[in-house]
Each structure stands twice: as structure tokens, then as C-alpha cells.
């Protein structure tokens, strides 16, 4: 049985959402704020976190940040009535499975929770915005969370949680070919690097796999699946 943690200062909303998930056969724990949520995560293993964004004392972005220091493998979904909230960008930098607007699209939420993967964070390092978004959506449909970077500099800003793998364009703004790979390899030793490139230049460090653009997305995702199943990171 999958176990979800719902965090929202609106108790009635959280309980209603929890009841819907229980009807689907899940176990649900409800917390009315960040403090109680952190206490729950310290005591129990959850399959996914569903949190509001705007809450007293501790907002959703800070909560995700702090929870990842306790349980780095926990996938997180944010639900919010304020989709333009600037705090969302901070939450996205932690790597989210999805951001859903209120009123919550229940069918979409159920689909995402059903496939959410612990330890399924993937770094998508790609400067082509359309391709980056398409990759993130394809990963999301398979339960992977994504954290993104569009340049060498943004690669330096990725958070401390180690991804299960990284999808890396060989040529990015802000540095020579392969510079992002070098920095990822230094930041996350042993991280499987899956290269995607339209150029023939060899990767500067060993790559787990290399896909020439345009690539077969299904084959790329199959490689991500293999890396997630490998013993590179813990799979609690």
C-alpha cells in the first residue's frame, strides 16, 4: 500500500483530498503545516509528498527544501492557487514531480501519484526550452521528478540532492563543449551522465550512454529506467 503525506493549512481541504486518496486504496497522513510534516517524515517512509505552497510559518518551497535533507528520495508535488508565485521557482530548484493548480485536477493527481518514484530525481541539462520541457513531461509520465538547467552556470546552481542520473547536452551556453559534464561529475561523483548531442565531439568524461540528436525518446527513457534501477543511489 502506498503512503502519502498531505500538507496544507486548510485542514478541511487536506482531509477531503486524503479521503479521495484513501478511497483509491492508499494510506494517507495529513499535516497542517511544515513543522508537523517534518516530524512525520522523520518517523515514517512516504511514497510521495503533496504540499500547498502558501502556508503560515513555513511555505511549501522551504518545506520541500527541509524535507529533502531528511528524506532526499521523497518525490514532491505542489498544489497551489497561485501558479505565478515566485516561491515556486525555489521549489522547482529542489526538483518536483509536478505543480498542480487549485482546484486540484484529481484525475491528474491520481495518475501522478500512482507512478511517483522514490529516488527518481533526474537532472535535465538542456538549453533548448522545447526539448527540455518535452523531456520533463515524458519523465513525469513515468514517475520521475526533474530538476533543470539551461547553461553551464545554471548547472552550478543545482541543489545538493543527488539525481539518479543526468541528461546532458554536450554543448551549452557559458562554457566549452562538455563543461557541464565536467561540473556535474565533480559535483556528484559517480553520477551516470546520459549525453544528448547533435555534434561529433567526444564527451570529456565517460558517459553512461550517448544519444545523437534527433534521438529516440523511448530509448532514452529506457536508459533512465535502467539507471534508476541500478545501485548508484539508494532505493529505499
Backbone as CSV, one residue per row, in Angstrom:
resi,resn,N_x,N_y,N_z,CA_x,CA_y,CA_z,C_x,C_y,C_z
1,UNK,0.844,-1.202,0.000,0.000,0.000,0.000,0.875,1.246,0.000
2,UNK,0.579,2.162,-0.899,1.347,3.400,-0.957,0.873,4.364,0.123
3,UNK,1.822,5.146,0.642,1.535,6.039,1.765,1.924,7.460,1.368
4,UNK,0.963,8.370,1.427,1.176,9.748,1.008,1.059,10.701,2.194
5,UNK,1.848,11.767,2.144,1.786,12.838,3.139,1.195,14.073,2.476
6,UNK,0.078,14.563,3.011,-0.572,15.772,2.506,-0.354,16.891,3.512
7,UNK,0.151,18.028,3.032,0.434,19.161,3.913,-0.317,20.386,3.403
8,UNK,-1.211,20.908,4.233,-1.988,22.100,3.871,-2.545,22.695,5.147
9,UNK,-2.469,24.034,5.269,-3.006,24.665,6.469,-4.528,24.700,6.464
10,UNK,-5.138,24.397,5.338,-6.594,24.256,5.263,-6.930,22.802,5.564
11,UNK,-7.255,22.532,6.809,-7.464,21.150,7.243,-8.593,20.469,6.467
12,UNK,-9.661,21.202,6.215,-10.799,20.614,5.510,-10.389,20.171,4.105
13,UNK,-9.620,21.017,3.416,-9.155,20.660,2.074,-8.270,19.424,2.128
14,UNK,-7.325,19.408,3.073,-6.394,18.288,3.170,-7.121,16.985,3.483
15,UNK,-8.084,17.038,4.396,-8.821,15.827,4.760,-9.673,15.341,3.591
16,UNK,-10.267,16.274,2.864,-11.063,15.885,1.701,-10.197,15.197,0.644
17,UNK,-9.028,15.770,0.389,-8.112,15.164,-0.566,-7.630,13.804,-0.064
18,UNK,-7.365,13.741,1.238,-6.941,12.478,1.820,-7.990,11.394,1.684
19,UNK,-9.247,11.758,1.854,-10.329,10.780,1.731,-10.411,10.237,0.307
20,UNK,-10.214,11.109,-0.669,-10.214,10.661,-2.071,-9.095,9.647,-2.306
21,UNK,-7.919,9.921,-1.762,-6.793,9.007,-1.942,-7.007,7.702,-1.187
22,UNK,-7.609,7.778,-0.009,-7.912,6.544,0.733,-8.900,5.674,-0.028
23,UNK,-9.849,6.309,-0.692,-10.816,5.551,-1.492,-10.134,4.805,-2.634
24,UNK,-8.944,5.268,-3.017,-8.172,4.600,-4.067,-7.239,3.532,-3.501
25,UNK,-7.329,3.308,-2.192,-6.546,2.255,-1.564,-5.246,2.690,-0.943
26,UNK,-5.000,3.995,-0.868,-3.755,4.497,-0.294,-3.903,4.757,1.198
27,UNK,-2.778,4.779,1.882,-2.722,5.263,3.263,-2.318,6.726,3.201
28,UNK,-2.940,7.558,4.023,-2.704,9.000,3.962,-2.463,9.554,5.357
29,UNK,-1.450,10.398,5.474,-1.209,11.166,6.689,-1.363,12.640,6.338
30,UNK,-2.087,13.376,7.174,-2.327,14.802,6.947,-1.571,15.617,7.987
31,UNK,-0.882,16.664,7.542,-0.210,17.601,8.442,-0.670,19.011,8.086
32,UNK,-0.907,19.842,9.108,-1.435,21.191,8.872,-0.354,22.249,8.683
33,UNK,0.889,21.842,8.627,1.966,22.809,8.428,3.301,22.118,8.302
34,UNK,4.346,22.937,8.052,5.660,22.390,7.817,6.262,21.668,9.002
35,UNK,6.090,22.227,10.207,6.657,21.592,11.394,6.139,20.181,11.604
36,UNK,4.814,19.992,11.678,4.265,18.641,11.819,4.661,17.721,10.664
37,UNK,4.766,18.271,9.454,5.158,17.447,8.308,6.581,16.917,8.478
38,UNK,7.491,17.766,8.926,8.871,17.329,9.147,8.941,16.247,10.215
39,UNK,8.127,16.373,11.249,8.087,15.342,12.285,7.627,14.008,11.710
40,UNK,6.636,14.051,10.836,6.136,12.819,10.226,7.203,12.166,9.342
41,UNK,7.888,12.974,8.547,8.901,12.434,7.637,10.066,11.829,8.410
42,UNK,10.376,12.395,9.565,11.453,11.851,10.392,11.091,10.489,10.968
43,UNK,9.793,10.214,11.085,9.341,8.968,11.710,8.963,7.881,10.716
44,UNK,8.506,8.285,9.504,7.926,7.309,8.595,8.442,7.502,7.171
45,UNK,8.316,6.451,6.406,8.692,6.492,4.992,7.429,6.706,4.162
46,UNK,7.430,7.750,3.349,6.293,8.054,2.484,6.676,7.817,1.022
47,UNK,5.655,7.568,0.218,5.877,7.365,-1.212,5.805,8.669,-1.995
48,UNK,5.132,9.673,-1.447,5.076,10.983,-2.105,4.563,12.027,-1.126
49,UNK,4.983,13.263,-1.363,4.528,14.427,-0.607,3.652,15.283,-1.508
50,UNK,2.490,15.697,-0.990,1.625,16.655,-1.678,1.497,17.859,-0.758
51,UNK,2.013,19.006,-1.172,2.021,20.159,-0.274,1.462,21.418,-0.921
52,UNK,0.788,22.213,-0.101,0.369,23.550,-0.503,1.612,24.431,-0.580
53,UNK,1.472,25.565,-1.242,2.601,26.472,-1.401,2.609,27.551,-0.322
54,UNK,1.491,28.233,-0.152,1.418,29.335,0.804,0.825,28.855,2.116
55,UNK,1.679,28.784,3.136,1.250,28.370,4.466,1.942,29.247,5.498
56,UNK,1.321,29.452,6.669,1.963,30.242,7.722,3.249,29.578,8.212
57,UNK,4.191,30.370,8.642,5.433,29.935,9.276,6.414,29.287,8.304
58,UNK,5.949,28.320,7.522,6.835,27.634,6.591,6.093,27.358,5.291
59,UNK,6.530,27.994,4.199,5.882,27.788,2.913,6.289,26.472,2.278
60,UNK,5.647,26.158,1.166,5.901,24.892,0.502,7.321,24.735,-0.001
61,UNK,7.927,25.816,-0.509,9.295,25.733,-1.021,10.276,25.391,0.097
62,UNK,10.140,26.066,1.227,11.026,25.773,2.359,10.787,24.366,2.879
63,UNK,9.527,23.947,2.889,9.216,22.601,3.367,9.889,21.545,2.492
64,UNK,9.765,21.677,1.178,10.408,20.708,0.289,11.917,20.706,0.515
65,UNK,12.495,21.892,0.645,13.937,22.011,0.887,14.343,21.267,2.160
66,UNK,13.604,21.467,3.227,13.970,20.857,4.507,13.669,19.365,4.534
67,UNK,12.588,18.964,3.894,12.266,17.536,3.848,13.328,16.768,3.071
68,UNK,13.838,17.369,2.007,14.852,16.681,1.206,16.136,16.451,2.002
69,UNK,16.345,17.204,3.071,17.520,16.971,3.924,17.272,15.808,4.866
70,UNK,16.017,15.464,5.067,15.664,14.321,5.915,15.477,13.069,5.062
71,UNK,14.750,13.206,3.967,14.466,12.093,3.058,14.667,12.578,1.623
72,UNK,15.896,12.507,1.108,16.181,13.053,-0.223,15.490,12.318,-1.361
73,UNK,14.981,11.125,-1.105,14.363,10.346,-2.180,12.866,10.597,-2.326
74,UNK,12.285,11.406,-1.448,10.834,11.597,-1.447,10.388,12.481,-2.611
75,UNK,9.540,11.971,-3.522,9.010,12.820,-4.596,8.000,13.819,-4.052
76,UNK,7.994,15.024,-4.611,7.141,16.102,-4.096,6.282,16.688,-5.204
77,UNK,4.998,16.882,-4.886,4.070,17.594,-5.759,3.574,18.815,-5.018
78,UNK,3.505,19.932,-5.708,2.990,21.170,-5.133,1.615,21.453,-5.719
79,UNK,0.655,21.784,-4.842,-0.666,22.239,-5.289,-0.838,23.666,-4.782
80,UNK,-1.301,24.546,-5.653,-1.374,25.950,-5.270,-2.423,26.691,-6.075
81,UNK,-3.006,27.690,-5.448,-3.922,28.587,-6.155,-3.169,29.757,-6.768
82,UNK,-1.859,29.816,-6.550,-1.044,30.948,-7.003,0.074,30.422,-7.897
83,UNK,-0.254,30.077,-9.130,0.717,29.440,-10.012,1.833,30.392,-10.443
84,UNK,1.653,31.687,-10.225,2.703,32.649,-10.553,3.553,33.002,-9.332
85,UNK,3.345,32.309,-8.241,4.077,32.571,-7.003,5.584,32.462,-7.249
86,UNK,6.337,33.484,-6.857,7.784,33.469,-7.062,8.462,32.374,-6.251
87,UNK,7.823,31.964,-5.161,8.383,30.889,-4.351,8.422,29.567,-5.114
88,UNK,7.568,29.459,-6.131,7.551,28.225,-6.911,8.899,27.944,-7.558
89,UNK,9.589,28.990,-7.972,10.888,28.792,-8.608,11.865,28.145,-7.641
90,UNK,11.815,28.554,-6.379,12.677,27.935,-5.370,12.317,26.468,-5.186
91,UNK,11.022,26.173,-5.202,10.588,24.782,-5.068,11.035,23.956,-6.267
92,UNK,10.925,24.534,-7.461,11.333,23.805,-8.665,12.822,23.463,-8.633
93,UNK,13.625,24.320,-8.037,15.064,24.042,-7.964,15.371,22.825,-7.100
94,UNK,14.422,22.443,-6.254,14.599,21.233,-5.453,14.271,19.979,-6.267
95,UNK,13.551,20.158,-7.387,13.140,19.022,-8.202,11.764,18.536,-7.802
96,UNK,10.755,18.869,-8.600,9.374,18.494,-8.299,8.865,17.482,-9.311
97,UNK,7.948,16.642,-8.849,7.253,15.763,-9.779,6.275,16.574,-10.614
98,UNK,5.581,17.528,-9.980,4.618,18.356,-10.712,4.174,19.522,-9.852
99,UNK,3.632,20.546,-10.522,2.924,21.651,-9.880,1.504,21.626,-10.426
100,UNK,0.527,21.512,-9.527,-0.881,21.458,-9.917,-1.613,22.653,-9.331
101,UNK,-2.504,23.223,-10.103,-3.263,24.382,-9.633,-4.502,23.938,-8.869
102,UNK,-4.940,24.799,-7.957,-6.207,24.583,-7.258,-7.323,25.266,-8.035
103,UNK,-8.512,24.678,-8.140,-8.889,23.371,-7.595,-8.104,22.238,-8.253
104,UNK,-7.724,21.274,-7.451,-6.817,20.221,-7.903,-7.492,19.325,-8.944
105,UNK,-6.842,19.101,-10.081,-7.354,18.133,-11.062,-7.125,16.714,-10.534
106,UNK,-8.140,16.146,-9.945,-7.996,14.894,-9.207,-7.464,13.765,-10.085
107,UNK,-8.002,13.619,-11.286,-7.548,12.528,-12.152,-6.049,12.649,-12.435
108,UNK,-5.599,13.869,-12.682,-4.173,14.104,-12.942,-3.343,13.786,-11.704
109,UNK,-3.810,14.206,-10.546,-3.099,13.921,-9.302,-2.987,12.418,-9.073
110,UNK,-4.072,11.703,-9.264,-4.059,10.251,-9.063,-3.082,9.576,-10.017
111,UNK,-3.065,10.024,-11.265,-2.137,9.444,-12.240,-0.686,9.660,-11.816
112,UNK,-0.373,10.863,-11.359,0.994,11.169,-10.952,1.407,10.383,-9.715
113,UNK,0.535,10.319,-8.731,0.862,9.594,-7.509,1.036,8.104,-7.769
114,UNK,0.278,7.570,-8.703,0.348,6.137,-8.993,1.716,5.717,-9.520
115,UNK,2.420,6.643,-10.179,3.711,6.288,-10.779,4.899,6.945,-10.085
116,UNK,4.653,7.810,-9.092,5.735,8.552,-8.432,6.816,7.603,-7.917
117,UNK,8.061,7.923,-8.219,9.189,7.064,-7.849,10.040,7.698,-6.753
118,UNK,10.278,6.959,-5.723,11.278,7.378,-4.752,12.655,7.303,-5.412
119,UNK,13.478,8.290,-5.124,14.814,8.307,-5.708,14.816,8.541,-7.199
120,UNK,13.730,9.114,-7.727,13.602,9.276,-9.170,13.898,10.671,-9.679
121,UNK,14.793,11.392,-9.023,15.148,12.734,-9.483,16.129,12.645,-10.652
122,UNK,15.811,13.336,-11.744,16.666,13.364,-12.931,17.041,14.815,-13.226
123,UNK,18.315,15.069,-13.442,18.761,16.400,-13.862,18.681,16.476,-15.385
124,UNK,17.946,17.458,-15.880,17.808,17.665,-17.324,18.558,18.949,-17.672
125,UNK,19.707,18.805,-18.298,20.593,19.935,-18.582,20.583,20.155,-20.092
126,UNK,19.752,21.094,-20.530,19.469,21.285,-21.957,19.044,22.729,-22.191
127,UNK,19.653,23.395,-23.193,19.319,24.798,-23.436,18.155,24.985,-24.408
128,UNK,17.747,23.944,-25.109,16.579,24.017,-25.986,15.329,23.887,-25.116
129,UNK,14.613,25.000,-24.924,13.496,25.021,-23.976,12.409,24.021,-24.347
130,UNK,12.084,23.918,-25.629,11.028,22.996,-26.048,11.430,21.551,-25.777
131,UNK,12.657,21.197,-26.111,13.132,19.837,-25.858,13.198,19.563,-24.367
132,UNK,13.679,20.539,-23.607,13.763,20.376,-22.156,12.383,20.118,-21.555
133,UNK,11.399,20.903,-21.969,10.041,20.720,-21.450,9.472,19.369,-21.862
134,UNK,9.725,18.959,-23.097,9.223,17.665,-23.562,9.839,16.513,-22.786
135,UNK,11.133,16.612,-22.513,11.797,15.572,-21.731,11.244,15.508,-20.312
136,UNK,11.037,16.676,-19.709,10.494,16.709,-18.347,9.101,16.087,-18.296
137,UNK,8.281,16.379,-19.292,6.928,15.819,-19.319,6.968,14.307,-19.528
138,UNK,7.851,13.840,-20.397,7.982,12.401,-20.619,8.475,11.694,-19.361
139,UNK,9.405,12.309,-18.662,9.885,11.746,-17.398,8.776,11.721,-16.358
140,UNK,8.028,12.817,-16.279,6.938,12.936,-15.308,5.899,11.834,-15.507
141,UNK,5.594,11.524,-16.749,4.605,10.492,-17.044,5.052,9.121,-16.555
142,UNK,6.347,8.967,-16.327,6.889,7.707,-15.827,7.273,7.791,-14.363
143,UNK,6.861,8.863,-13.700,7.068,8.968,-12.266,8.360,9.602,-11.832
144,UNK,9.143,10.110,-12.777,10.402,10.759,-12.426,10.193,12.248,-12.159
145,UNK,10.882,12.768,-11.167,10.921,14.202,-10.905,12.098,14.787,-11.677
146,UNK,12.017,16.066,-12.000,13.086,16.683,-12.787,13.546,17.984,-12.155
147,UNK,14.844,18.202,-12.239,15.436,19.492,-11.915,16.206,19.908,-13.157
148,UNK,16.098,21.182,-13.544,16.610,21.577,-14.855,17.696,22.644,-14.787
149,UNK,18.496,22.667,-15.842,19.494,23.719,-16.046,19.604,23.954,-17.545
150,UNK,19.805,25.223,-17.937,19.868,25.573,-19.354,21.226,26.123,-19.767
151,UNK,22.183,26.134,-18.840,23.512,26.663,-19.146,24.513,26.061,-18.173
152,UNK,25.788,26.289,-18.449,26.826,25.817,-17.536,26.655,26.460,-16.164
153,UNK,26.359,27.759,-16.126,26.181,28.457,-14.851,25.022,27.866,-14.058
154,UNK,23.916,27.589,-14.718,22.773,27.013,-14.012,23.084,25.609,-13.496
155,UNK,23.957,24.905,-14.169,24.380,23.592,-13.679,25.030,23.723,-12.308
156,UNK,25.803,24.786,-12.120,26.445,25.018,-10.823,25.425,25.257,-9.716
157,UNK,24.218,25.694,-10.076,23.215,26.051,-9.078,22.299,24.890,-8.704
158,UNK,22.505,23.723,-9.289,21.675,22.580,-8.927,21.872,22.247,-7.454
159,UNK,20.821,21.740,-6.834,20.831,21.503,-5.397,21.677,20.318,-4.972
160,UNK,21.731,20.078,-3.657,22.601,19.031,-3.127,22.061,17.612,-3.261
161,UNK,20.762,17.450,-3.543,20.214,16.101,-3.671,20.768,15.455,-4.936
162,UNK,21.336,14.276,-4.804,21.981,13.605,-5.933,20.924,12.972,-6.833
163,UNK,20.878,13.339,-8.110,19.930,12.701,-9.027,20.307,11.241,-9.276
164,UNK,19.351,10.475,-9.790,19.682,9.095,-10.167,20.485,9.075,-11.459
165,UNK,20.343,10.121,-12.277,21.137,10.283,-13.490,20.928,11.698,-14.012
166,UNK,21.688,12.065,-15.025,21.538,13.385,-15.647,21.490,13.223,-17.157
167,UNK,20.563,13.942,-17.784,20.502,14.045,-19.238,21.195,15.350,-19.610
168,UNK,22.291,15.275,-20.328,23.149,16.446,-20.527,23.423,16.701,-22.005
169,UNK,23.099,17.901,-22.450,23.503,18.333,-23.785,25.001,18.618,-23.744
170,UNK,25.719,18.157,-24.755,27.168,18.340,-24.763,27.555,19.805,-24.952
171,UNK,26.742,20.556,-25.691,27.062,21.962,-25.984,26.036,22.868,-25.321
172,UNK,26.487,23.690,-24.386,25.606,24.583,-23.637,26.215,25.977,-23.557
173,UNK,25.394,27.013,-23.408,25.927,28.360,-23.216,26.752,28.447,-21.939
174,UNK,27.796,29.264,-21.987,28.557,29.544,-20.778,29.834,28.759,-20.611
175,UNK,30.201,27.953,-21.616,31.431,27.188,-21.481,31.693,26.340,-22.704
176,UNK,32.880,25.747,-22.789,33.208,24.896,-23.934,32.392,23.605,-23.923
177,UNK,32.398,22.892,-25.039,31.677,21.627,-25.123,32.096,20.699,-23.985
178,UNK,31.108,20.131,-23.318,31.378,19.176,-22.253,31.614,19.780,-20.886
179,UNK,31.641,21.115,-20.783,31.928,21.748,-19.490,30.876,21.390,-18.450
180,UNK,29.607,21.338,-18.857,28.556,20.970,-17.900,28.766,19.551,-17.381
181,UNK,29.207,18.647,-18.257,29.502,17.280,-17.818,30.596,17.263,-16.761
182,UNK,31.650,18.029,-17.007,32.754,18.077,-16.049,32.279,18.569,-14.686
183,UNK,31.441,19.585,-14.699,30.974,20.148,-13.429,30.010,19.209,-12.717
184,UNK,29.161,18.527,-13.484,28.267,17.545,-12.871,29.061,16.392,-12.266
185,UNK,30.082,15.938,-12.976,30.904,14.838,-12.472,31.626,15.228,-11.189
186,UNK,32.035,16.499,-11.094,32.698,16.972,-9.877,31.705,17.161,-8.737
187,UNK,30.515,17.640,-9.067,29.510,17.936,-8.043,28.894,16.664,-7.474
188,UNK,28.658,15.684,-8.360,28.014,14.426,-7.965,28.888,13.257,-8.423
189,UNK,29.934,12.920,-7.692,30.825,11.835,-8.126,30.055,10.530,-8.358
190,UNK,30.325,9.904,-9.484,29.671,8.645,-9.807,28.324,8.782,-10.483
191,UNK,27.855,10.012,-10.686,26.548,10.222,-11.305,26.550,9.722,-12.749
192,UNK,25.597,8.857,-13.136,25.506,8.439,-14.538,25.118,9.621,-15.429
193,UNK,25.930,9.906,-16.427,25.705,11.024,-17.338,25.264,10.477,-18.693
194,UNK,24.055,10.823,-19.091,23.498,10.394,-20.369,23.567,11.589,-21.314
195,UNK,24.403,11.490,-22.318,24.690,12.622,-23.196,23.737,12.630,-24.385
196,UNK,23.271,13.828,-24.722,22.488,14.031,-25.942,23.155,15.161,-26.710
197,UNK,23.447,14.929,-27.973,24.214,15.935,-28.709,23.981,15.818,-30.208
198,UNK,24.055,16.959,-30.883,23.992,16.994,-32.345,25.386,17.093,-32.954
199,UNK,26.424,16.983,-32.113,27.798,17.170,-32.574,28.611,15.899,-32.347
200,UNK,29.711,15.776,-33.081,30.533,14.568,-33.023,31.608,14.620,-31.942
201,UNK,31.740,15.732,-31.273,32.794,15.863,-30.264,32.611,14.816,-29.166
202,UNK,33.702,14.165,-28.746,33.588,13.149,-27.699,33.359,13.787,-26.334
203,UNK,32.625,13.119,-25.453,32.431,13.644,-24.097,33.768,13.731,-23.361
204,UNK,33.953,14.737,-22.502,35.223,14.901,-21.797,35.406,13.924,-20.640
205,UNK,34.324,13.312,-20.201,34.373,12.293,-19.153,33.520,11.121,-19.621
206,UNK,33.750,9.924,-19.084,32.962,8.769,-19.525,31.463,8.999,-19.345
207,UNK,30.711,8.636,-20.371,29.256,8.789,-20.334,28.599,7.429,-20.180
208,UNK,27.482,7.402,-19.461,26.730,6.160,-19.320,26.145,5.737,-20.655
209,UNK,25.770,6.719,-21.471,25.217,6.464,-22.802,25.277,7.762,-23.588
210,UNK,25.309,7.644,-24.899,25.327,8.814,-25.774,24.218,8.664,-26.810
211,UNK,23.381,9.698,-26.920,22.288,9.709,-27.883,22.494,10.878,-28.836
212,UNK,22.566,10.567,-30.134,22.729,11.605,-31.146,21.376,12.231,-31.458
213,UNK,21.343,13.563,-31.485,20.109,14.264,-31.849,19.908,14.207,-33.362
214,UNK,18.674,14.008,-33.826,17.465,13.718,-33.038,17.498,12.274,-32.548
215,UNK,17.103,12.058,-31.313,17.210,10.732,-30.714,15.835,10.107,-30.510
216,UNK,15.866,8.813,-30.235,14.658,8.048,-29.939,14.327,8.270,-28.464
217,UNK,13.271,9.016,-28.195,12.925,9.346,-26.808,12.652,8.095,-25.993
218,UNK,11.999,7.106,-26.585,11.701,5.868,-25.861,12.987,5.173,-25.424
219,UNK,13.991,5.165,-26.293,15.266,4.544,-25.937,15.967,5.329,-24.831
220,UNK,15.890,6.648,-24.909,16.480,7.491,-23.868,15.818,7.222,-22.519
221,UNK,14.497,7.148,-22.508,13.775,6.898,-21.262,14.074,5.502,-20.722
222,UNK,14.262,4.543,-21.614,14.626,3.197,-21.169,15.978,3.210,-20.467
223,UNK,16.899,4.039,-20.959,18.199,4.176,-20.303,18.046,4.806,-18.926
224,UNK,17.174,5.799,-18.800,16.903,6.401,-17.491,16.336,5.348,-16.542
225,UNK,15.418,4.530,-17.037,14.845,3.457,-16.214,15.947,2.533,-15.698
226,UNK,16.875,2.166,-16.564,17.959,1.273,-16.152,18.823,1.925,-15.083
227,UNK,19.093,3.209,-15.256,19.937,3.896,-14.272,19.229,4.033,-12.932
228,UNK,17.928,4.265,-12.955,17.174,4.350,-11.705,17.186,3.015,-10.976
229,UNK,17.168,1.925,-11.725,17.149,0.592,-11.117,18.528,0.125,-10.675
230,UNK,19.575,0.851,-11.061,20.943,0.448,-10.737,21.277,0.827,-9.305
231,UNK,22.348,0.269,-8.747,22.704,0.555,-7.347,23.467,1.848,-7.140
232,UNK,23.459,2.777,-8.147,24.208,4.044,-7.978,23.765,4.776,-6.725
233,UNK,22.449,4.885,-6.523,21.925,5.546,-5.332,21.103,4.563,-4.545
234,UNK,20.797,4.882,-3.317,19.960,4.004,-2.516,18.561,4.023,-3.082
235,UNK,17.855,2.937,-2.981,16.495,2.831,-3.475,15.617,2.357,-2.336
236,UNK,15.543,3.173,-1.293,14.806,2.764,-0.100,13.344,2.533,-0.430
